[in-house]
Amino acid sequence: MDKLDVIIESIVRHQENVVGPLAIEQANEVDGVLVTDDGKVRVTLKKTSSPKKVLESLVKRYEMLFGQASVEVCKDAIKEAGVKIDAKELPEILS
Amino acid sequence: MSDIIRSKSTVLAVVIFSTLTLWWLLIRFVLPADSFQDQLFAASYGVMALYGALCGFYFARKYGFTRSLMGKAIIGFSLGLLAQEFGQLAYSYYIYFKGIEVPYPSIGDIGYFGSIPFYIYGVVHLAEASGINFSLKKISNQLQAIVVPLLLLLTSYFIFLQDYTFDVTQPLTISLDFGYPLGQVVYVSIALMTYMLSYRILGGIMRTRIFVVLFALCVQYMADYTFLVQAMQEVWKVGEINDYMYLLSYFVMSIALINLRISVVRSKLSQQT
């Protein structure tokens, strides 16, 4: 499983813990992200997109719900994803 | 179509509240004093709580019921409203069917007292969803979270329980005498803490909606507090201002829960993207 998939899956699961199925719905609104009902994530990057951009779009989507509180949930989710990721690979919103 | 259904739930809440308000105003200021009318009103206005509870259960399913923090919060508040209605019905049963003065404690206290843990359950999960666990990482906020509830608990103790006379033959009465004022302070202090600690971190579509729920808990507390003060001074009367305060609190909580329905959240999200 790709690093980005693992991170996004962790974010979706953490957001699901807050708002339930709406979290999956919102993730599926992000271009290139597909989350099945059982929570499995598949990210398909377009040529014009990047992992950073996808992650940013997803976090911004959740930010619309609870503001900074949602962003903090995403940060926690990344920490708990168990994936080593360089700060440079993360969008500014998560720094 | 779904928009009409969504707005219907709010409209129905307003219709129930307005009708009951009109009835209360007639009883209090127009019709001649009649204890039967007062008692009938007191037995009926719980329908507002019942409606709010049903709306809450219905809307909680879209949040995955107990599988999410928001679902748990809505279920907690709905069960609280339902418990209040149970208390109202049980009290009315004593008055109408048994024709006796309501004993204390009675089966009605299962509802009234039972609503306290349900509200606490709801507000704790709402607090978590609002991100107060992130605010609590700061020591100053941790101190605030200890000091404010403690002050409220002490205030409540000195107002209601300072001169309490213990009758050890009535352990249940003692438990309720302490449990009501202190338990009610717990839910309102968590609500106040949630407001204070999430003020900076909570934003987005849910900010106002969550603050309305916290406001509803404060209105509920004002009704509970007034009841305790009036009962202590032995001036509480059925169908008077305190009953209307309860009706108002059920209405505000109903509106708060209806506002959390996911269809509205979804449409607000689509407006923003």
PDB file of C-alpha atoms in Angstrom, chain B residues 26-255:
ATOM      1  CA  LEU B  26     -53.954  32.284  27.937  1.00  0.00           C
ATOM      2  CA  ILE B  27     -53.817  30.318  31.174  1.00  0.00           C
ATOM      3  CA  ARG B  28     -51.587  32.832  32.921  1.00  0.00           C
ATOM      4  CA  PHE B  29     -52.995  36.160  31.713  1.00  0.00           C
ATOM      5  CA  VAL B  30     -56.435  35.728  30.108  1.00  0.00           C
ATOM      6  CA  LEU B  31     -58.405  32.806  31.502  1.00  0.00           C
ATOM      7  CA  PRO B  32     -59.594  32.754  35.113  1.00  0.00           C
ATOM      8  CA  ALA B  33     -57.278  30.867  37.500  1.00  0.00           C
ATOM      9  CA  ASP B  34     -57.884  27.156  37.095  1.00  0.00           C
ATOM     10  CA  SER B  35     -55.588  24.544  38.585  1.00  0.00           C
ATOM     11  CA  PHE B  36     -56.908  21.889  36.177  1.00  0.00           C
ATOM     12  CA  GLN B  37     -55.700  23.966  33.180  1.00  0.00           C
ATOM     13  CA  ASP B  38     -52.319  24.472  34.870  1.00  0.00           C
ATOM     14  CA  GLN B  39     -51.900  20.761  35.415  1.00  0.00           C
ATOM     15  CA  LEU B  40     -53.081  19.902  31.935  1.00  0.00           C
ATOM     16  CA  PHE B  41     -50.507  22.289  30.484  1.00  0.00           C
ATOM     17  CA  ALA B  42     -47.786  20.784  32.691  1.00  0.00           C
ATOM     18  CA  ALA B  43     -48.742  17.307  31.521  1.00  0.00           C
ATOM     19  CA  SER B  44     -48.735  18.311  27.851  1.00  0.00           C
ATOM     20  CA  TYR B  45     -45.754  20.537  27.154  1.00  0.00           C
ATOM     21  CA  GLY B  46     -43.356  17.592  27.360  1.00  0.00           C
ATOM     22  CA  VAL B  47     -44.496  16.824  23.814  1.00  0.00           C
ATOM     23  CA  MET B  48     -41.888  19.415  22.781  1.00  0.00           C
ATOM     24  CA  ALA B  49     -39.153  17.297  24.398  1.00  0.00           C
ATOM     25  CA  LEU B  50     -40.570  14.163  22.798  1.00  0.00           C
ATOM     26  CA  TYR B  51     -40.508  15.793  19.374  1.00  0.00           C
ATOM     27  CA  GLY B  52     -36.934  16.989  19.859  1.00  0.00           C
ATOM     28  CA  ALA B  53     -35.865  13.522  20.972  1.00  0.00           C
ATOM     29  CA  LEU B  54     -37.467  11.841  17.949  1.00  0.00           C
ATOM     30  CA  CYS B  55     -35.805  14.355  15.605  1.00  0.00           C
ATOM     31  CA  GLY B  56     -32.489  13.724  17.333  1.00  0.00           C
ATOM     32  CA  PHE B  57     -32.700   9.937  16.968  1.00  0.00           C
ATOM     33  CA  TYR B  58     -33.676  10.318  13.330  1.00  0.00           C
ATOM     34  CA  PHE B  59     -30.809  12.683  12.514  1.00  0.00           C
ATOM     35  CA  ALA B  60     -28.240  10.720  14.555  1.00  0.00           C
ATOM     36  CA  ARG B  61     -28.492   7.767  12.176  1.00  0.00           C
ATOM     37  CA  LYS B  62     -26.829   9.817   9.422  1.00  0.00           C
ATOM     38  CA  TYR B  63     -23.867  10.301  11.741  1.00  0.00           C
ATOM     39  CA  GLY B  64     -23.637   6.522  12.168  1.00  0.00           C
ATOM     40  CA  PHE B  65     -25.410   6.538  15.580  1.00  0.00           C
ATOM     41  CA  THR B  66     -22.856   5.538  18.225  1.00  0.00           C
ATOM     42  CA  ARG B  67     -20.083   5.027  15.681  1.00  0.00           C
ATOM     43  CA  SER B  68     -19.161   8.718  15.695  1.00  0.00           C
ATOM     44  CA  LEU B  69     -18.704  11.458  18.282  1.00  0.00           C
ATOM     45  CA  MET B  70     -21.443  13.590  16.740  1.00  0.00           C
ATOM     46  CA  GLY B  71     -23.809  10.614  16.651  1.00  0.00           C
ATOM     47  CA  LYS B  72     -23.125   9.852  20.316  1.00  0.00           C
ATOM     48  CA  ALA B  73     -23.613  13.505  21.270  1.00  0.00           C
ATOM     49  CA  ILE B  74     -26.978  13.749  19.481  1.00  0.00           C
ATOM     50  CA  ILE B  75     -28.150  10.455  20.992  1.00  0.00           C
ATOM     51  CA  GLY B  76     -27.146  11.667  24.468  1.00  0.00           C
ATOM     52  CA  PHE B  77     -29.195  14.861  24.114  1.00  0.00           C
ATOM     53  CA  SER B  78     -32.137  12.972  22.600  1.00  0.00           C
ATOM     54  CA  LEU B  79     -32.142  10.486  25.480  1.00  0.00           C
ATOM     55  CA  GLY B  80     -31.961  13.442  27.878  1.00  0.00           C
ATOM     56  CA  LEU B  81     -35.051  14.983  26.295  1.00  0.00           C
ATOM     57  CA  LEU B  82     -36.826  11.629  26.345  1.00  0.00           C
ATOM     58  CA  ALA B  83     -35.995  11.199  30.032  1.00  0.00           C
ATOM     59  CA  GLN B  84     -37.440  14.652  30.753  1.00  0.00           C
ATOM     60  CA  GLU B  85     -40.657  13.675  28.986  1.00  0.00           C
ATOM     61  CA  PHE B  86     -40.777  10.458  31.015  1.00  0.00           C
ATOM     62  CA  GLY B  87     -40.497  12.548  34.185  1.00  0.00           C
ATOM     63  CA  GLN B  88     -43.330  14.810  33.020  1.00  0.00           C
ATOM     64  CA  LEU B  89     -45.587  11.859  32.211  1.00  0.00           C
ATOM     65  CA  ALA B  90     -44.838  10.076  35.472  1.00  0.00           C
ATOM     66  CA  TYR B  91     -45.647  13.212  37.487  1.00  0.00           C
ATOM     67  CA  SER B  92     -48.902  13.643  35.544  1.00  0.00           C
ATOM     68  CA  TYR B  93     -49.781  10.004  36.229  1.00  0.00           C
ATOM     69  CA  TYR B  94     -49.608  10.644  39.965  1.00  0.00           C
ATOM     70  CA  ILE B  95     -51.738  13.775  39.691  1.00  0.00           C
ATOM     71  CA  TYR B  96     -54.421  12.524  37.263  1.00  0.00           C
ATOM     72  CA  PHE B  97     -54.681   8.789  37.721  1.00  0.00           C
ATOM     73  CA  LYS B  98     -53.748   8.447  41.357  1.00  0.00           C
ATOM     74  CA  GLY B  99     -55.028  11.864  42.369  1.00  0.00           C
ATOM     75  CA  ILE B 100     -52.253  12.315  44.914  1.00  0.00           C
ATOM     76  CA  GLU B 101     -49.504  14.808  45.644  1.00  0.00           C
ATOM     77  CA  VAL B 102     -46.370  13.688  43.805  1.00  0.00           C
ATOM     78  CA  PRO B 103     -44.114  11.853  46.270  1.00  0.00           C
ATOM     79  CA  TYR B 104     -40.367  12.537  46.402  1.00  0.00           C
ATOM     80  CA  PRO B 105     -38.517  10.536  45.312  1.00  0.00           C
ATOM     81  CA  SER B 106     -40.897   8.961  42.819  1.00  0.00           C
ATOM     82  CA  ILE B 107     -40.712   7.126  39.508  1.00  0.00           C
ATOM     83  CA  GLY B 108     -40.690  10.531  37.808  1.00  0.00           C
ATOM     84  CA  ASP B 109     -37.240  11.167  39.259  1.00  0.00           C
ATOM     85  CA  ILE B 110     -35.904   8.300  37.153  1.00  0.00           C
ATOM     86  CA  GLY B 111     -36.658  10.551  34.185  1.00  0.00           C
ATOM     87  CA  TYR B 112     -35.626  13.898  35.633  1.00  0.00           C
ATOM     88  CA  PHE B 113     -32.498  12.620  37.323  1.00  0.00           C
ATOM     89  CA  GLY B 114     -31.796  10.228  34.440  1.00  0.00           C
ATOM     90  CA  SER B 115     -31.607  13.128  32.009  1.00  0.00           C
ATOM     91  CA  ILE B 116     -28.475  14.409  33.803  1.00  0.00           C
ATOM     92  CA  PRO B 117     -26.110  11.528  32.838  1.00  0.00           C
ATOM     93  CA  PHE B 118     -27.546  11.576  29.313  1.00  0.00           C
ATOM     94  CA  TYR B 119     -26.797  15.294  28.941  1.00  0.00           C
ATOM     95  CA  ILE B 120     -23.327  14.725  30.383  1.00  0.00           C
ATOM     96  CA  TYR B 121     -22.763  11.877  27.901  1.00  0.00           C
ATOM     97  CA  GLY B 122     -23.895  14.127  25.053  1.00  0.00           C
ATOM     98  CA  VAL B 123     -21.851  17.172  25.985  1.00  0.00           C
ATOM     99  CA  VAL B 124     -18.666  15.158  26.641  1.00  0.00           C
ATOM    100  CA  HIS B 125     -18.801  13.758  23.109  1.00  0.00           C
ATOM    101  CA  LEU B 126     -19.694  17.146  21.672  1.00  0.00           C
ATOM    102  CA  ALA B 127     -16.695  18.623  23.483  1.00  0.00           C
ATOM    103  CA  GLU B 128     -14.436  15.980  21.966  1.00  0.00           C
ATOM    104  CA  ALA B 129     -15.824  16.619  18.483  1.00  0.00           C
ATOM    105  CA  SER B 130     -15.225  20.355  19.016  1.00  0.00           C
ATOM    106  CA  GLY B 131     -11.532  19.708  19.539  1.00  0.00           C
ATOM    107  CA  ILE B 132     -11.161  20.582  23.220  1.00  0.00           C
ATOM    108  CA  ASN B 133      -8.676  17.732  23.651  1.00  0.00           C
ATOM    109  CA  PHE B 134      -6.310  19.770  21.451  1.00  0.00           C
ATOM    110  CA  SER B 135      -6.875  22.904  23.548  1.00  0.00           C
ATOM    111  CA  LEU B 136      -6.271  20.862  26.690  1.00  0.00           C
ATOM    112  CA  LYS B 137      -2.663  20.308  25.667  1.00  0.00           C
ATOM    113  CA  LYS B 138      -1.960  23.796  27.081  1.00  0.00           C
ATOM    114  CA  ILE B 139      -1.436  23.901  30.844  1.00  0.00           C
ATOM    115  CA  SER B 140      -3.376  27.170  31.211  1.00  0.00           C
ATOM    116  CA  ASN B 141      -6.374  25.510  29.587  1.00  0.00           C
ATOM    117  CA  GLN B 142      -6.033  22.436  31.807  1.00  0.00           C
ATOM    118  CA  LEU B 143      -6.137  24.723  34.838  1.00  0.00           C
ATOM    119  CA  GLN B 144      -9.189  26.479  33.444  1.00  0.00           C
ATOM    120  CA  ALA B 145     -10.854  23.084  32.957  1.00  0.00           C
ATOM    121  CA  ILE B 146     -10.344  22.287  36.632  1.00  0.00           C
ATOM    122  CA  VAL B 147     -11.013  25.671  38.222  1.00  0.00           C
ATOM    123  CA  VAL B 148     -14.221  26.687  36.426  1.00  0.00           C
ATOM    124  CA  PRO B 149     -16.226  23.478  37.140  1.00  0.00           C
ATOM    125  CA  LEU B 150     -14.891  23.416  40.686  1.00  0.00           C
ATOM    126  CA  LEU B 151     -16.078  26.984  41.303  1.00  0.00           C
ATOM    127  CA  LEU B 152     -19.487  26.170  39.878  1.00  0.00           C
ATOM    128  CA  LEU B 153     -19.734  23.018  42.006  1.00  0.00           C
ATOM    129  CA  LEU B 154     -18.821  24.936  45.145  1.00  0.00           C
ATOM    130  CA  THR B 155     -21.298  27.714  44.309  1.00  0.00           C
ATOM    131  CA  SER B 156     -24.033  25.163  43.781  1.00  0.00           C
ATOM    132  CA  TYR B 157     -23.139  23.432  47.039  1.00  0.00           C
ATOM    133  CA  PHE B 158     -23.287  26.684  49.030  1.00  0.00           C
ATOM    134  CA  ILE B 159     -26.577  27.747  47.450  1.00  0.00           C
ATOM    135  CA  PHE B 160     -28.442  24.466  47.782  1.00  0.00           C
ATOM    136  CA  LEU B 161     -26.721  22.200  50.250  1.00  0.00           C
ATOM    137  CA  GLN B 162     -24.859  24.239  52.824  1.00  0.00           C
ATOM    138  CA  ASP B 163     -27.511  23.898  55.516  1.00  0.00           C
ATOM    139  CA  TYR B 164     -28.629  20.432  54.470  1.00  0.00           C
ATOM    140  CA  THR B 165     -30.097  18.294  57.225  1.00  0.00           C
ATOM    141  CA  PHE B 166     -29.246  14.630  56.759  1.00  0.00           C
ATOM    142  CA  ASP B 167     -31.899  12.010  57.383  1.00  0.00           C
ATOM    143  CA  VAL B 168     -29.939   8.762  57.175  1.00  0.00           C
ATOM    144  CA  THR B 169     -33.148   6.757  57.037  1.00  0.00           C
ATOM    145  CA  GLN B 170     -33.735   8.200  53.543  1.00  0.00           C
ATOM    146  CA  PRO B 171     -30.562   7.399  51.552  1.00  0.00           C
ATOM    147  CA  LEU B 172     -32.270   7.751  48.170  1.00  0.00           C
ATOM    148  CA  THR B 173     -33.613  11.184  49.064  1.00  0.00           C
ATOM    149  CA  ILE B 174     -30.140  12.268  50.193  1.00  0.00           C
ATOM    150  CA  SER B 175     -28.616  10.973  46.933  1.00  0.00           C
ATOM    151  CA  LEU B 176     -31.125  12.907  44.841  1.00  0.00           C
ATOM    152  CA  ASP B 177     -30.892  16.046  46.975  1.00  0.00           C
ATOM    153  CA  PHE B 178     -27.160  16.101  46.266  1.00  0.00           C
ATOM    154  CA  GLY B 179     -27.326  14.545  42.826  1.00  0.00           C
ATOM    155  CA  TYR B 180     -29.681  17.092  41.250  1.00  0.00           C
ATOM    156  CA  PRO B 181     -27.793  20.339  41.958  1.00  0.00           C
ATOM    157  CA  LEU B 182     -24.323  18.852  41.591  1.00  0.00           C
ATOM    158  CA  GLY B 183     -25.116  16.711  38.528  1.00  0.00           C
ATOM    159  CA  GLN B 184     -26.741  19.642  36.750  1.00  0.00           C
ATOM    160  CA  VAL B 185     -23.653  21.744  37.417  1.00  0.00           C
ATOM    161  CA  VAL B 186     -21.531  19.028  35.803  1.00  0.00           C
ATOM    162  CA  TYR B 187     -23.304  19.184  32.438  1.00  0.00           C
ATOM    163  CA  VAL B 188     -23.472  22.977  32.341  1.00  0.00           C
ATOM    164  CA  SER B 189     -19.833  23.375  33.372  1.00  0.00           C
ATOM    165  CA  ILE B 190     -18.718  20.966  30.628  1.00  0.00           C
ATOM    166  CA  ALA B 191     -20.829  23.024  28.218  1.00  0.00           C
ATOM    167  CA  LEU B 192     -19.179  26.261  29.384  1.00  0.00           C
ATOM    168  CA  MET B 193     -15.722  24.672  29.228  1.00  0.00           C
ATOM    169  CA  THR B 194     -16.427  23.440  25.719  1.00  0.00           C
ATOM    170  CA  TYR B 195     -17.374  26.957  24.683  1.00  0.00           C
ATOM    171  CA  MET B 196     -14.311  28.525  26.309  1.00  0.00           C
ATOM    172  CA  LEU B 197     -11.807  25.923  25.133  1.00  0.00           C
ATOM    173  CA  SER B 198     -13.111  25.455  21.624  1.00  0.00           C
ATOM    174  CA  TYR B 199     -13.693  29.147  20.917  1.00  0.00           C
ATOM    175  CA  ARG B 200     -10.362  29.523  19.084  1.00  0.00           C
ATOM    176  CA  ILE B 201     -10.049  26.085  17.548  1.00  0.00           C
ATOM    177  CA  LEU B 202     -13.604  25.364  16.426  1.00  0.00           C
ATOM    178  CA  GLY B 203     -14.647  26.825  13.105  1.00  0.00           C
ATOM    179  CA  GLY B 204     -16.342  25.842   9.898  1.00  0.00           C
ATOM    180  CA  ILE B 205     -19.965  24.985   9.357  1.00  0.00           C
ATOM    181  CA  MET B 206     -20.328  23.264  12.721  1.00  0.00           C
ATOM    182  CA  ARG B 207     -19.127  26.153  14.920  1.00  0.00           C
ATOM    183  CA  THR B 208     -22.453  27.987  15.287  1.00  0.00           C
ATOM    184  CA  ARG B 209     -24.419  24.751  15.358  1.00  0.00           C
ATOM    185  CA  ILE B 210     -22.384  23.399  18.253  1.00  0.00           C
ATOM    186  CA  PHE B 211     -22.597  26.703  20.112  1.00  0.00           C
ATOM    187  CA  VAL B 212     -26.397  26.573  19.785  1.00  0.00           C
ATOM    188  CA  VAL B 213     -26.393  23.140  21.478  1.00  0.00           C
ATOM    189  CA  LEU B 214     -24.226  24.553  24.285  1.00  0.00           C
ATOM    190  CA  PHE B 215     -26.639  27.470  24.612  1.00  0.00           C
ATOM    191  CA  ALA B 216     -29.536  24.982  24.800  1.00  0.00           C
ATOM    192  CA  LEU B 217     -27.811  23.263  27.721  1.00  0.00           C
ATOM    193  CA  CYS B 218     -27.461  26.622  29.485  1.00  0.00           C
ATOM    194  CA  VAL B 219     -31.195  27.302  28.993  1.00  0.00           C
ATOM    195  CA  GLN B 220     -31.939  23.822  30.395  1.00  0.00           C
ATOM    196  CA  TYR B 221     -29.707  24.593  33.370  1.00  0.00           C
ATOM    197  CA  MET B 222     -31.508  27.891  34.001  1.00  0.00           C
ATOM    198  CA  ALA B 223     -34.806  25.977  34.130  1.00  0.00           C
ATOM    199  CA  ASP B 224     -33.312  23.334  36.451  1.00  0.00           C
ATOM    200  CA  TYR B 225     -31.730  26.006  38.660  1.00  0.00           C
ATOM    201  CA  THR B 226     -34.990  27.969  38.920  1.00  0.00           C
ATOM    202  CA  PHE B 227     -36.833  24.783  39.853  1.00  0.00           C
ATOM    203  CA  LEU B 228     -34.369  24.017  42.652  1.00  0.00           C
ATOM    204  CA  VAL B 229     -34.506  27.580  44.009  1.00  0.00           C
ATOM    205  CA  GLN B 230     -38.321  27.693  43.895  1.00  0.00           C
ATOM    206  CA  ALA B 231     -38.606  24.214  45.435  1.00  0.00           C
ATOM    207  CA  MET B 232     -36.177  25.205  48.202  1.00  0.00           C
ATOM    208  CA  GLN B 233     -38.208  28.367  48.936  1.00  0.00           C
ATOM    209  CA  GLU B 234     -41.422  26.300  48.622  1.00  0.00           C
ATOM    210  CA  VAL B 235     -42.868  28.718  46.058  1.00  0.00           C
ATOM    211  CA  TRP B 236     -42.842  26.412  43.011  1.00  0.00           C
ATOM    212  CA  LYS B 237     -46.275  26.030  41.412  1.00  0.00           C
ATOM    213  CA  VAL B 238     -47.422  23.869  38.546  1.00  0.00           C
ATOM    214  CA  GLY B 239     -47.916  25.612  35.191  1.00  0.00           C
ATOM    215  CA  GLU B 240     -46.119  28.785  36.206  1.00  0.00           C
ATOM    216  CA  ILE B 241     -42.950  30.420  34.876  1.00  0.00           C
ATOM    217  CA  ASN B 242     -40.660  27.469  35.648  1.00  0.00           C
ATOM    218  CA  ASP B 243     -42.758  25.109  33.525  1.00  0.00           C
ATOM    219  CA  TYR B 244     -42.562  27.639  30.702  1.00  0.00           C
ATOM    220  CA  MET B 245     -38.783  27.796  31.114  1.00  0.00           C
ATOM    221  CA  TYR B 246     -38.664  24.018  30.674  1.00  0.00           C
ATOM    222  CA  LEU B 247     -40.797  24.288  27.543  1.00  0.00           C
ATOM    223  CA  LEU B 248     -38.406  26.932  26.202  1.00  0.00           C
ATOM    224  CA  SER B 249     -35.385  24.750  26.974  1.00  0.00           C
ATOM    225  CA  TYR B 250     -36.904  21.749  25.148  1.00  0.00           C
ATOM    226  CA  PHE B 251     -37.625  23.987  22.167  1.00  0.00           C
ATOM    227  CA  VAL B 252     -34.111  25.409  22.018  1.00  0.00           C
ATOM    228  CA  MET B 253     -32.593  21.920  22.289  1.00  0.00           C
ATOM    229  CA  SER B 254     -34.950  20.612  19.587  1.00  0.00           C
ATOM    230  CA  ILE B 255     -33.908  23.422  17.233  1.00  0.00           C
TER     231      ILE B 255
END
